[in-house]
Amino acid sequence: MTDDIARRPAYSEGQARALNTPLQPSVVYRADSPDALNAMYDGAAHGYTYSREGHANASVLASKIDALEGVSGGLMTGSGMGAVSATLMALLQSGDHVIGGDQLYGRSLRLLTQELPRMGIASTLVDPTDIASVEAAIRPETRLILVEVVSNPTLRVADMEAIIALGKARNIPVAVDNTFTTPMAYQPLAAGADTVIHSVTKLLAGHSDAMLGYVACASKEHADAIDGVIQTHGFTASPYDCWMAERGLMSFKLRFERAQENAAKLADHLADLGAKRVFYPGRTDHPDHNRAGALLGPNFGNMVSFEIDGGMAAANALVKAMPSMPFAPTLGDIGTTLSHAASSSHRAMTPEARAALGMSDGFFRISTGIEDIDLLREEFSQGFKALQG
Ligand SMILES: *Cc1c(COP(=O)(O)O)cnc(C)c1O
């Protein structure tokens, strides 16, 4: 008997035709010969060698997101921040300067203002709704502009058309974090941007059980450079998370459609309940309503923010009065979640800096899910009632 428990049978495709993509948690792949291995490393033949450098579950998922974005050659990373970091590390070097939106995702802000300077890369944060401030920040050594279409958490809508035109005129690539907008509302590369980034963790995977990022570029040279950083720095995605996200992605469009309907109705309900301010790009009282309509069509998103009076005491009272509503610092889940800027995403900022961006201690952000709208209305009615009592 020569069978050994440590020896795997050669995996053979075609024995069974599973409906689902097989999960392949294999770090390493067998090759037929040194010549075959060389051909794969040279790119002359398709295949996998070592999973930090790519694997089937990542390829399958990336090609599905590629199809949604209308692009090719997208890359998976182990988190959304992995995709942001790999992009910045690949496209910038010491001495360069990057311009970022002043309401980027919290960790992206930290990357620009604290991590990149350690590597000799300077950054300037600007208001991306104001093209003059973007243009004024350009220096001779500016090599990248990083923006989110809809800002976090005040949901301002960037002047994407003008930013992309400016990037083209000044030969500066524009990278767009499309996490909040998703390819259903906006396709950055079709609009002329160089790079699209996603935290797949959020709406695309949609169930808060997989952490992943995605990045694709119009320029093959940029994509290859980012791929090199992913493989060398180890920003690799796990096969299991890719497999889970593929399952979640199948229902993404349905989830996003329903969540957006809920967001629009909930925003109106919060205004009716007497919230001090309601932020939703689909409402006519939103400062960027017209731009949102032109840019995103009917897809105003599933994020709604609102503000109440009464500072931290009122914020605590509201959350405690709605115990069935998950108070959790994330977004894009299949279920609605409520988060509070001052105690989570924007806790690193001083109260003054938060106030400058329009966030008091009574500022909340909702990521709507697919629940029955009546349940959501009821929960918030209950919360607001406690504030009046
Ligand atoms: C969550 C998020 C990220 C980071 O993604 P992770 O998967 O949590 O690393 C980046 N950008 C935006 C807009 C996000 O919401």
Tab-separated table of C-alpha atoms and ligand atoms in Angstrom:
chain	number	residue	atom	x	y	z
A	1	MET	CA	0.000	0.000	0.000
A	2	THR	CA	1.685	3.194	-1.124
A	3	ASP	CA	-1.165	5.569	-0.267
A	4	ASP	CA	0.002	8.265	2.071
A	5	ILE	CA	-2.317	10.507	4.038
A	6	ALA	CA	-0.174	13.489	3.109
A	7	ARG	CA	-0.414	12.879	-0.639
A	8	ARG	CA	-3.360	14.509	-2.445
A	9	PRO	CA	-5.019	12.918	-5.427
A	10	ALA	CA	-4.473	14.952	-8.586
A	11	TYR	CA	-7.523	17.224	-8.813
A	12	SER	CA	-9.369	16.590	-11.992
A	13	GLU	CA	-12.001	18.882	-13.424
A	14	GLY	CA	-14.833	17.379	-15.354
A	15	GLN	CA	-15.540	14.438	-13.092
A	16	ALA	CA	-18.526	16.248	-11.724
A	17	ARG	CA	-20.053	19.418	-13.043
A	18	ALA	CA	-20.999	21.365	-9.951
A	19	LEU	CA	-23.431	24.231	-10.491
A	20	ASN	CA	-21.447	26.412	-8.130
A	21	THR	CA	-17.874	27.569	-8.470
A	22	PRO	CA	-15.698	25.148	-6.467
A	23	LEU	CA	-13.956	26.685	-3.462
A	24	GLN	CA	-10.233	26.022	-3.821
A	25	PRO	CA	-8.437	26.843	-0.568
A	26	SER	CA	-5.100	25.837	-2.028
A	27	VAL	CA	-2.014	27.929	-1.465
A	28	VAL	CA	-0.100	26.190	-4.195
A	29	TYR	CA	-0.773	24.642	-7.608
A	30	ARG	CA	0.900	21.774	-9.392
A	31	ALA	CA	2.495	22.245	-12.786
A	32	ASP	CA	3.065	19.597	-15.430
A	33	SER	CA	6.714	20.429	-16.052
A	34	PRO	CA	9.341	23.139	-15.580
A	35	ASP	CA	8.516	24.331	-19.110
A	36	ALA	CA	4.826	24.600	-18.213
A	37	LEU	CA	5.707	26.511	-15.028
A	38	ASN	CA	7.949	28.877	-16.972
A	39	ALA	CA	5.160	29.509	-19.464
A	40	MET	CA	2.804	30.472	-16.628
A	41	TYR	CA	5.306	32.787	-14.951
A	42	ASP	CA	6.057	34.389	-18.324
A	43	GLY	CA	2.358	34.925	-18.918
A	44	ALA	CA	2.443	32.787	-22.077
A	45	ALA	CA	0.072	30.246	-20.533
A	46	HIS	CA	-2.849	30.781	-18.155
A	47	GLY	CA	-2.655	29.122	-14.773
A	48	TYR	CA	-1.920	29.533	-11.098
A	49	THR	CA	1.271	28.851	-9.188
A	50	TYR	CA	1.066	30.234	-5.645
A	51	SER	CA	-2.125	31.801	-4.344
A	52	ARG	CA	-0.583	35.101	-3.180
A	53	GLU	CA	-0.020	35.651	-6.901
A	54	GLY	CA	-3.566	34.752	-7.917
A	55	HIS	CA	-6.092	31.952	-7.650
A	56	ALA	CA	-9.214	30.727	-9.360
A	57	ASN	CA	-11.732	32.048	-6.819
A	58	ALA	CA	-10.271	35.563	-7.149
A	59	SER	CA	-10.314	35.377	-10.957
A	60	VAL	CA	-13.940	34.253	-11.084
A	61	LEU	CA	-15.078	37.027	-8.733
A	62	ALA	CA	-12.964	39.719	-10.404
A	63	SER	CA	-14.392	38.876	-13.818
A	64	LYS	CA	-17.938	39.188	-12.466
A	65	ILE	CA	-17.206	42.630	-10.999
A	66	ASP	CA	-15.434	43.515	-14.266
A	67	ALA	CA	-18.685	42.750	-16.071
A	68	LEU	CA	-20.646	45.040	-13.729
A	69	GLU	CA	-18.121	47.855	-14.193
A	70	GLY	CA	-17.825	47.240	-17.943
A	71	VAL	CA	-14.046	46.784	-17.701
A	72	SER	CA	-11.487	43.989	-17.902
A	73	GLY	CA	-8.508	42.844	-15.860
A	74	GLY	CA	-9.817	43.753	-12.394
A	75	LEU	CA	-7.820	42.561	-9.386
A	76	MET	CA	-8.990	41.294	-5.980
A	77	THR	CA	-7.375	42.303	-2.678
A	78	GLY	CA	-7.840	41.165	0.915
A	79	SER	CA	-9.829	44.293	1.859
A	80	GLY	CA	-11.056	47.553	0.408
A	81	MET	CA	-8.143	49.291	2.114
A	82	GLY	CA	-5.836	46.752	0.442
A	83	ALA	CA	-7.126	48.006	-2.919
A	84	VAL	CA	-6.706	51.679	-1.938
A	85	SER	CA	-3.202	51.045	-0.546
A	86	ALA	CA	-2.044	48.965	-3.510
A	87	THR	CA	-3.244	51.669	-5.916
A	88	LEU	CA	-1.471	54.491	-4.080
A	89	MET	CA	1.722	52.482	-3.561
A	90	ALA	CA	1.838	51.449	-7.205
A	91	LEU	CA	1.071	54.814	-8.788
A	92	LEU	CA	3.050	57.089	-6.435
A	93	GLN	CA	6.635	57.314	-5.314
A	94	SER	CA	8.706	59.373	-2.944
A	95	GLY	CA	8.549	63.067	-3.906
A	96	ASP	CA	5.099	62.774	-5.484
A	97	HIS	CA	1.934	64.537	-4.364
A	98	VAL	CA	-1.629	63.188	-4.247
A	99	ILE	CA	-4.917	65.096	-3.969
A	100	GLY	CA	-7.729	63.439	-2.005
A	101	GLY	CA	-11.333	64.274	-1.173
A	102	ASP	CA	-11.727	65.758	2.327
A	103	GLN	CA	-14.503	63.290	3.209
A	104	LEU	CA	-12.892	60.064	2.018
A	105	TYR	CA	-13.398	56.882	4.022
A	106	GLY	CA	-11.674	57.376	7.399
A	107	ARG	CA	-8.821	54.941	6.805
A	108	SER	CA	-8.172	56.393	3.344
A	109	LEU	CA	-7.823	59.811	4.978
A	110	ARG	CA	-5.386	58.322	7.447
A	111	LEU	CA	-3.423	56.654	4.650
A	112	LEU	CA	-3.090	59.981	2.823
A	113	THR	CA	-2.321	62.153	5.832
A	114	GLN	CA	-0.299	59.814	8.079
A	115	GLU	CA	1.093	56.829	6.173
A	116	LEU	CA	2.070	58.296	2.788
A	117	PRO	CA	4.040	61.207	4.316
A	118	ARG	CA	6.264	58.609	6.062
A	119	MET	CA	7.170	57.400	2.563
A	120	GLY	CA	7.896	60.886	1.264
A	121	ILE	CA	4.551	61.310	-0.495
A	122	ALA	CA	2.674	64.537	0.232
A	123	SER	CA	-1.076	64.929	0.131
A	124	THR	CA	-3.663	67.709	0.042
A	125	LEU	CA	-7.318	67.225	0.950
A	126	VAL	CA	-9.888	69.224	-0.992
A	127	ASP	CA	-13.652	69.589	-1.276
A	128	PRO	CA	-14.456	67.531	-4.409
A	129	THR	CA	-17.763	69.358	-4.919
A	130	ASP	CA	-15.717	72.496	-5.631
A	131	ILE	CA	-13.606	72.080	-8.780
A	132	ALA	CA	-11.737	75.343	-8.158
A	133	SER	CA	-10.341	73.947	-4.902
A	134	VAL	CA	-9.237	70.737	-6.677
A	135	GLU	CA	-7.490	72.734	-9.393
A	136	ALA	CA	-5.844	75.056	-6.866
A	137	ALA	CA	-4.308	72.058	-5.070
A	138	ILE	CA	-2.442	70.798	-8.166
A	139	ARG	CA	1.355	71.000	-7.931
A	140	PRO	CA	3.962	70.143	-10.555
A	141	GLU	CA	4.544	66.842	-8.727
A	142	THR	CA	0.845	65.870	-8.389
A	143	ARG	CA	0.511	62.327	-9.743
A	144	LEU	CA	-2.958	61.208	-8.636
A	145	ILE	CA	-6.401	62.440	-7.605
A	146	LEU	CA	-8.393	60.081	-5.335
A	147	VAL	CA	-12.110	60.742	-4.867
A	148	GLU	CA	-15.309	59.073	-3.730
A	149	VAL	CA	-18.392	59.989	-5.772
A	150	VAL	CA	-20.631	60.322	-2.712
A	151	SER	CA	-18.878	61.460	0.456
A	152	ASN	CA	-18.999	59.910	3.884
A	153	PRO	CA	-21.037	60.738	5.887
A	154	THR	CA	-22.632	63.973	4.622
A	155	LEU	CA	-23.343	62.396	1.198
A	156	ARG	CA	-22.074	65.312	-0.865
A	157	VAL	CA	-21.731	64.479	-4.571
A	158	ALA	CA	-18.349	65.170	-6.176
A	159	ASP	CA	-18.158	67.169	-9.406
A	160	MET	CA	-16.958	64.050	-11.225
A	161	GLU	CA	-17.267	65.413	-14.747
A	162	ALA	CA	-15.093	68.432	-13.980
A	163	ILE	CA	-12.565	66.418	-11.935
A	164	ILE	CA	-12.099	63.859	-14.721
A	165	ALA	CA	-11.786	66.622	-17.331
A	166	LEU	CA	-9.217	68.396	-15.131
A	167	GLY	CA	-7.238	65.163	-14.700
A	168	LYS	CA	-7.172	64.661	-18.464
A	169	ALA	CA	-6.172	68.260	-19.164
A	170	ARG	CA	-3.331	68.124	-16.633
A	171	ASN	CA	-2.350	64.510	-17.319
A	172	ILE	CA	-3.116	63.368	-13.753
A	173	PRO	CA	-4.837	59.985	-13.343
A	174	VAL	CA	-8.112	60.034	-11.399
A	175	ALA	CA	-8.858	57.080	-9.096
A	176	VAL	CA	-12.457	56.670	-7.945
A	177	ASP	CA	-13.547	54.731	-4.871
A	178	ASN	CA	-16.950	53.568	-6.144
A	179	THR	CA	-18.019	51.715	-2.964
A	180	PHE	CA	-21.034	53.891	-2.062
A	181	THR	CA	-22.243	54.384	-5.632
A	182	THR	CA	-21.615	50.889	-7.047
A	183	PRO	CA	-21.498	50.187	-10.800
A	184	MET	CA	-25.297	50.327	-10.863
A	185	ALA	CA	-25.188	54.079	-10.293
A	186	TYR	CA	-21.819	55.032	-11.766
A	187	GLN	CA	-19.065	53.479	-13.869
A	188	PRO	CA	-15.874	55.502	-13.347
A	189	LEU	CA	-13.866	54.088	-16.265
A	190	ALA	CA	-16.687	54.657	-18.747
A	191	ALA	CA	-16.803	58.244	-17.439
A	192	GLY	CA	-13.084	58.657	-18.219
A	193	ALA	CA	-11.392	57.947	-14.877
A	194	ASP	CA	-8.223	55.849	-14.822
A	195	THR	CA	-8.927	53.610	-11.823
A	196	VAL	CA	-11.980	52.203	-10.055
A	197	ILE	CA	-11.745	50.842	-6.501
A	198	HIS	CA	-14.290	48.951	-4.399
A	199	SER	CA	-14.600	47.784	-0.862
A	200	VAL	CA	-16.321	44.561	-1.959
A	201	THR	CA	-16.900	43.972	1.765
A	202	LYS	CA	-19.850	46.361	1.566
A	203	LEU	CA	-22.667	46.372	-1.016
A	204	LEU	CA	-21.210	44.001	-3.600
A	205	ALA	CA	-20.722	41.061	-1.211
A	206	GLY	CA	-23.498	42.424	0.963
A	207	HIS	CA	-23.678	40.077	3.954
A	208	SER	CA	-20.895	41.313	6.280
A	209	ASP	CA	-19.201	37.920	6.135
A	210	ALA	CA	-16.399	38.519	3.631
A	211	MET	CA	-13.705	41.220	3.557
A	212	LEU	CA	-12.362	42.063	0.099
A	213	GLY	CA	-11.316	44.834	-2.238
A	214	TYR	CA	-11.260	45.246	-6.003
A	215	VAL	CA	-9.340	47.536	-8.339
A	216	ALA	CA	-9.336	47.937	-12.124
A	217	CYS	CA	-7.553	50.418	-14.395
A	218	ALA	CA	-8.007	51.783	-17.890
A	219	SER	CA	-4.229	51.663	-18.256
A	220	LYS	CA	-2.731	48.165	-18.529
A	221	GLU	CA	0.557	49.569	-17.257
A	222	HIS	CA	-1.150	50.833	-14.069
A	223	ALA	CA	-3.004	47.549	-13.569
A	224	ASP	CA	0.249	45.579	-13.896
A	225	ALA	CA	1.975	47.873	-11.399
A	226	ILE	CA	-0.888	47.446	-8.903
A	227	ASP	CA	-0.862	43.676	-9.414
A	228	GLY	CA	2.857	43.709	-8.620
A	229	VAL	CA	2.241	45.558	-5.355
A	230	ILE	CA	-0.585	43.184	-4.395
A	231	GLN	CA	1.627	40.142	-4.944
A	232	THR	CA	4.763	41.571	-3.344
A	233	HIS	CA	3.230	43.331	-0.343
A	234	GLY	CA	0.784	40.490	0.153
A	235	PHE	CA	-2.536	42.335	-0.253
A	236	THR	CA	-3.974	39.069	-1.543
A	237	ALA	CA	-7.623	38.035	-1.189
A	238	SER	CA	-8.555	34.772	0.495
A	239	PRO	CA	-10.209	32.109	-1.711
A	240	TYR	CA	-12.920	31.590	0.907
A	241	ASP	CA	-13.863	35.272	1.033
A	242	CYS	CA	-13.946	35.434	-2.790
A	243	TRP	CA	-16.193	32.384	-2.862
A	244	MET	CA	-18.544	33.896	-0.269
A	245	ALA	CA	-18.605	37.224	-2.089
A	246	GLU	CA	-19.448	35.538	-5.382
A	247	ARG	CA	-22.563	34.144	-3.708
A	248	GLY	CA	-23.477	37.550	-2.297
A	249	LEU	CA	-22.850	39.312	-5.597
A	250	MET	CA	-25.513	37.241	-7.335
A	251	SER	CA	-28.238	39.199	-5.526
A	252	PHE	CA	-26.449	42.564	-5.520
A	253	LYS	CA	-28.701	44.336	-8.043
A	254	LEU	CA	-31.903	43.229	-6.336
A	255	ARG	CA	-30.570	44.161	-2.912
A	256	PHE	CA	-29.385	47.575	-4.075
A	257	GLU	CA	-32.673	48.376	-5.839
A	258	ARG	CA	-34.697	47.545	-2.760
A	259	ALA	CA	-32.279	49.259	-0.369
A	260	GLN	CA	-32.414	52.460	-2.433
A	261	GLU	CA	-36.219	52.464	-2.363
A	262	ASN	CA	-36.066	52.061	1.401
A	263	ALA	CA	-33.494	54.859	1.711
A	264	ALA	CA	-35.681	57.343	-0.185
A	265	LYS	CA	-38.741	56.510	1.932
A	266	LEU	CA	-36.815	56.509	5.198
A	267	ALA	CA	-35.230	59.889	4.412
A	268	ASP	CA	-38.708	61.412	4.016
A	269	HIS	CA	-39.880	59.693	7.181
A	270	LEU	CA	-36.977	61.142	9.178
A	271	ALA	CA	-37.853	64.616	7.900
A	272	ASP	CA	-41.474	64.027	8.940
A	273	LEU	CA	-40.309	62.916	12.391
A	274	GLY	CA	-38.593	66.273	12.824
A	275	ALA	CA	-34.910	65.411	12.392
A	276	LYS	CA	-32.924	68.647	12.509
A	277	ARG	CA	-31.374	67.866	9.120
A	278	VAL	CA	-31.753	64.971	6.677
A	279	PHE	CA	-29.094	64.199	4.078
A	280	TYR	CA	-30.170	62.185	1.030
A	281	PRO	CA	-29.071	63.061	-2.524
A	282	GLY	CA	-32.506	62.020	-3.817
A	283	ARG	CA	-34.259	64.762	-1.841
A	284	THR	CA	-34.697	68.177	-3.389
A	285	ASP	CA	-33.332	69.819	-0.196
A	286	HIS	CA	-29.927	68.132	-0.722
A	287	PRO	CA	-27.310	70.678	-1.869
A	288	ASP	CA	-26.134	68.402	-4.720
A	289	HIS	CA	-29.546	67.055	-5.750
A	290	ASN	CA	-29.295	68.226	-9.366
A	291	ARG	CA	-25.770	66.945	-9.830
A	292	ALA	CA	-26.740	63.615	-8.234
A	293	GLY	CA	-29.640	63.268	-10.673
A	294	ALA	CA	-27.450	64.021	-13.681
A	295	LEU	CA	-24.589	61.776	-12.555
A	296	LEU	CA	-26.351	58.860	-10.909
A	297	GLY	CA	-29.753	58.913	-12.570
A	298	PRO	CA	-32.353	57.379	-10.299
A	299	ASN	CA	-29.681	55.611	-8.203
A	300	PHE	CA	-29.394	57.991	-5.250
A	301	GLY	CA	-27.960	55.234	-3.078
A	302	ASN	CA	-28.814	53.400	0.107
A	303	MET	CA	-27.134	55.805	2.510
A	304	VAL	CA	-29.136	58.351	4.494
A	305	SER	CA	-27.698	60.634	7.142
A	306	PHE	CA	-29.497	62.771	9.679
A	307	GLU	CA	-28.800	65.012	12.602
A	308	ILE	CA	-30.584	65.522	15.899
A	309	ASP	CA	-30.176	68.193	18.555
A	310	GLY	CA	-28.957	67.396	22.041
A	311	GLY	CA	-25.384	66.170	21.553
A	312	MET	CA	-24.094	62.883	22.937
A	313	ALA	CA	-26.914	62.529	25.477
A	314	ALA	CA	-29.549	62.582	22.755
A	315	ALA	CA	-27.433	60.331	20.498
A	316	ASN	CA	-27.216	57.704	23.254
A	317	ALA	CA	-30.922	58.012	24.027
A	318	LEU	CA	-31.877	57.489	20.380
A	319	VAL	CA	-29.769	54.333	19.957
A	320	LYS	CA	-30.987	52.880	23.256
A	321	ALA	CA	-34.601	53.504	22.284
A	322	MET	CA	-34.276	51.358	19.148
A	323	PRO	CA	-32.683	48.137	20.430
A	324	SER	CA	-33.766	46.071	17.413
A	325	MET	CA	-31.807	48.299	15.000
A	326	PRO	CA	-28.184	47.104	14.661
A	327	PHE	CA	-25.929	49.949	15.792
A	328	ALA	CA	-22.796	48.910	13.925
A	329	PRO	CA	-20.029	50.831	12.139
A	330	THR	CA	-20.421	49.398	8.643
A	331	LEU	CA	-22.563	49.799	5.535
A	332	GLY	CA	-23.870	47.843	2.593
A	333	ASP	CA	-25.211	44.923	4.612
A	334	ILE	CA	-28.378	43.123	3.523
A	335	GLY	CA	-29.963	44.521	6.693
A	336	THR	CA	-30.161	48.143	7.773
A	337	THR	CA	-27.416	49.397	10.096
A	338	LEU	CA	-27.097	52.645	12.012
A	339	SER	CA	-23.769	54.302	12.722
A	340	HIS	CA	-22.633	57.410	14.550
A	341	ALA	CA	-19.784	59.479	13.125
A	342	ALA	CA	-18.378	61.002	16.329
A	343	SER	CA	-17.948	57.642	18.112
A	344	SER	CA	-16.736	55.550	15.157
A	345	SER	CA	-15.756	56.597	11.625
A	346	HIS	CA	-14.767	60.150	12.538
A	347	ARG	CA	-13.655	59.665	16.145
A	348	ALA	CA	-10.051	60.554	15.269
A	349	MET	CA	-11.121	64.092	14.340
A	350	THR	CA	-11.503	66.915	16.837
A	351	PRO	CA	-15.086	68.103	17.404
A	352	GLU	CA	-14.083	71.335	15.601
A	353	ALA	CA	-12.849	69.437	12.535
A	354	ARG	CA	-16.047	67.396	12.486
A	355	ALA	CA	-18.114	70.538	12.798
A	356	ALA	CA	-16.266	72.031	9.817
A	357	LEU	CA	-17.494	69.067	7.751
A	358	GLY	CA	-21.018	69.478	9.118
A	359	MET	CA	-21.039	66.732	11.758
A	360	SER	CA	-22.197	67.386	15.312
A	361	ASP	CA	-22.396	64.753	18.077
A	362	GLY	CA	-25.993	64.213	16.965
A	363	PHE	CA	-24.950	63.111	13.463
A	364	PHE	CA	-26.003	59.608	12.353
A	365	ARG	CA	-25.647	57.619	9.152
A	366	ILE	CA	-27.999	54.854	8.042
A	367	SER	CA	-27.179	52.158	5.519
A	368	THR	CA	-30.542	50.775	4.474
A	369	GLY	CA	-31.081	47.107	3.746
A	370	ILE	CA	-33.921	45.147	2.219
A	371	GLU	CA	-36.360	45.017	5.160
A	372	ASP	CA	-40.009	45.941	4.928
A	373	ILE	CA	-40.090	49.761	5.016
A	374	ASP	CA	-42.841	49.694	7.634
A	375	LEU	CA	-40.474	48.046	10.110
A	376	LEU	CA	-37.837	50.731	9.512
A	377	ARG	CA	-40.380	53.530	9.860
A	378	GLU	CA	-41.657	52.020	13.085
A	379	GLU	CA	-38.183	51.648	14.600
A	380	PHE	CA	-37.212	55.251	13.883
A	381	SER	CA	-40.586	56.537	15.067
A	382	GLN	CA	-39.930	54.750	18.350
A	383	GLY	CA	-36.432	56.243	18.601
A	384	PHE	CA	-37.609	59.804	17.951
A	385	LYS	CA	-40.493	59.406	20.370
A	386	ALA	CA	-37.993	58.652	23.146
A	387	LEU	CA	-36.186	61.900	22.341
A	388	GLN	CA	-39.347	63.929	22.849
A	389	GLY	CA	-40.269	62.110	26.075
B	1	LIG	C1	-15.295	50.319	3.919
B	1	LIG	C2	-14.716	51.226	2.909
B	1	LIG	C3	-13.368	51.117	2.518
B	1	LIG	C4	-12.452	50.096	3.132
B	1	LIG	O1	-12.875	48.803	2.850
B	1	LIG	P1	-12.512	47.553	3.807
B	1	LIG	O2	-13.027	46.403	2.999
B	1	LIG	O3	-13.215	47.758	5.099
B	1	LIG	O4	-11.033	47.563	3.959
B	1	LIG	C5	-12.881	51.981	1.558
B	1	LIG	N1	-13.676	52.922	1.010
B	1	LIG	C6	-14.971	53.066	1.344
B	1	LIG	C7	-15.785	54.118	0.703
B	1	LIG	C8	-15.538	52.228	2.311
B	1	LIG	O5	-16.818	52.373	2.660
